[in-house]
Amino acid sequence: MVTGNSHLPMKTTTLCAMEPRNTGKIDHLETKNPGILQKLMAMGILPGMPITLLRKSPSYLFEVDQTRYAVDREIANHIYVSC
């Protein structure tokens, strides 16, 4: 019998800080700009969704719910991922 928490602690980082081909879950969106927040939510970029970073250049290409999105660094910096 195993006691204690067998799960590894999750770390939270921005999408910009992730390495390509890494996967995680969107932890939260953090911005003071309501336009950016509204855009991300309208795209379906919501907390709890699985996310995979595909590449960083020339833009941040990532996949959420079988849909690929390309955003610039400014937008990617507002997406926090648990991995």
C-alpha positions as YAML, in Angstrom:
chain: A
units: angstrom
residues:
- id: 1
  name: MET
  ca: [0.00, 0.00, 0.00]
- id: 2
  name: VAL
  ca: [1.28, 3.44, -0.96]
- id: 3
  name: THR
  ca: [0.60, 6.34, 1.35]
- id: 4
  name: GLY
  ca: [0.88, 10.04, 0.67]
- id: 5
  name: ASN
  ca: [0.44, 11.90, -2.58]
- id: 6
  name: SER
  ca: [1.74, 9.86, -5.50]
- id: 7
  name: HIS
  ca: [1.26, 12.74, -7.98]
- id: 8
  name: LEU
  ca: [4.19, 14.87, -8.97]
- id: 9
  name: PRO
  ca: [3.77, 18.57, -8.19]
- id: 10
  name: MET
  ca: [2.63, 20.59, -11.21]
- id: 11
  name: LYS
  ca: [4.53, 23.71, -12.16]
- id: 12
  name: THR
  ca: [2.86, 26.67, -13.81]
- id: 13
  name: THR
  ca: [4.61, 28.56, -16.59]
- id: 14
  name: THR
  ca: [3.66, 30.80, -19.48]
- id: 15
  name: LEU
  ca: [3.17, 29.36, -22.93]
- id: 16
  name: CYS
  ca: [6.26, 31.35, -23.98]
- id: 17
  name: ALA
  ca: [8.44, 29.49, -21.49]
- id: 18
  name: MET
  ca: [7.38, 26.02, -22.66]
- id: 19
  name: GLU
  ca: [9.42, 23.94, -25.07]
- id: 20
  name: PRO
  ca: [7.92, 22.80, -28.38]
- id: 21
  name: ARG
  ca: [6.09, 19.46, -28.30]
- id: 22
  name: ASN
  ca: [5.40, 19.83, -24.57]
- id: 23
  name: THR
  ca: [1.85, 19.36, -23.33]
- id: 24
  name: GLY
  ca: [0.01, 20.69, -20.30]
- id: 25
  name: LYS
  ca: [-3.31, 22.10, -19.15]
- id: 26
  name: ILE
  ca: [-4.27, 25.74, -19.29]
- id: 27
  name: ASP
  ca: [-4.10, 26.89, -15.67]
- id: 28
  name: HIS
  ca: [-5.30, 30.48, -16.08]
- id: 29
  name: LEU
  ca: [-5.30, 33.54, -18.31]
- id: 30
  name: GLU
  ca: [-3.71, 36.62, -16.79]
- id: 31
  name: THR
  ca: [-4.06, 40.04, -18.37]
- id: 32
  name: LYS
  ca: [-5.32, 43.49, -17.47]
- id: 33
  name: ASN
  ca: [-6.37, 44.00, -21.09]
- id: 34
  name: PRO
  ca: [-10.02, 42.95, -21.46]
- id: 35
  name: GLY
  ca: [-9.63, 42.79, -25.26]
- id: 36
  name: ILE
  ca: [-6.93, 40.11, -25.05]
- id: 37
  name: LEU
  ca: [-8.92, 38.14, -22.47]
- id: 38
  name: GLN
  ca: [-12.05, 38.31, -24.62]
- id: 39
  name: LYS
  ca: [-10.12, 37.23, -27.73]
- id: 40
  name: LEU
  ca: [-8.61, 34.20, -25.97]
- id: 41
  name: MET
  ca: [-11.95, 33.14, -24.52]
- id: 42
  name: ALA
  ca: [-13.69, 33.53, -27.90]
- id: 43
  name: MET
  ca: [-11.02, 31.28, -29.42]
- id: 44
  name: GLY
  ca: [-11.82, 28.60, -26.83]
- id: 45
  name: ILE
  ca: [-8.59, 29.08, -24.88]
- id: 46
  name: LEU
  ca: [-10.01, 28.35, -21.42]
- id: 47
  name: PRO
  ca: [-8.64, 27.07, -18.10]
- id: 48
  name: GLY
  ca: [-8.65, 23.29, -17.80]
- id: 49
  name: MET
  ca: [-8.19, 22.66, -21.54]
- id: 50
  name: PRO
  ca: [-5.22, 20.52, -22.64]
- id: 51
  name: ILE
  ca: [-2.67, 22.47, -24.68]
- id: 52
  name: THR
  ca: [0.34, 21.44, -26.77]
- id: 53
  name: LEU
  ca: [2.97, 23.92, -27.94]
- id: 54
  name: LEU
  ca: [3.97, 22.96, -31.48]
- id: 55
  name: ARG
  ca: [6.53, 25.68, -32.27]
- id: 56
  name: LYS
  ca: [7.76, 29.09, -31.11]
- id: 57
  name: SER
  ca: [8.85, 30.75, -34.33]
- id: 58
  name: PRO
  ca: [7.84, 32.74, -36.30]
- id: 59
  name: SER
  ca: [4.77, 32.74, -34.03]
- id: 60
  name: TYR
  ca: [3.61, 30.57, -31.16]
- id: 61
  name: LEU
  ca: [1.71, 27.69, -32.74]
- id: 62
  name: PHE
  ca: [-0.26, 25.58, -30.30]
- id: 63
  name: GLU
  ca: [-3.13, 23.13, -30.27]
- id: 64
  name: VAL
  ca: [-6.19, 23.16, -28.02]
- id: 65
  name: ASP
  ca: [-9.10, 20.74, -28.50]
- id: 66
  name: GLN
  ca: [-7.84, 19.56, -31.92]
- id: 67
  name: THR
  ca: [-7.63, 23.14, -33.22]
- id: 68
  name: ARG
  ca: [-4.35, 24.91, -34.01]
- id: 69
  name: TYR
  ca: [-3.80, 28.56, -33.17]
- id: 70
  name: ALA
  ca: [-0.95, 30.96, -33.97]
- id: 71
  name: VAL
  ca: [-0.40, 33.97, -31.72]
- id: 72
  name: ASP
  ca: [2.40, 36.44, -31.12]
- id: 73
  name: ARG
  ca: [4.56, 36.53, -27.98]
- id: 74
  name: GLU
  ca: [2.43, 39.24, -26.36]
- id: 75
  name: ILE
  ca: [-0.65, 37.00, -26.42]
- id: 76
  name: ALA
  ca: [1.26, 33.81, -25.51]
- id: 77
  name: ASN
  ca: [2.62, 35.51, -22.38]
- id: 78
  name: HIS
  ca: [-0.92, 35.74, -20.98]
- id: 79
  name: ILE
  ca: [-1.56, 31.97, -21.17]
- id: 80
  name: TYR
  ca: [-0.40, 30.10, -18.05]
- id: 81
  name: VAL
  ca: [0.03, 26.35, -18.33]
- id: 82
  name: SER
  ca: [0.40, 23.62, -15.69]
- id: 83
  name: CYS
  ca: [2.83, 20.96, -16.84]
...
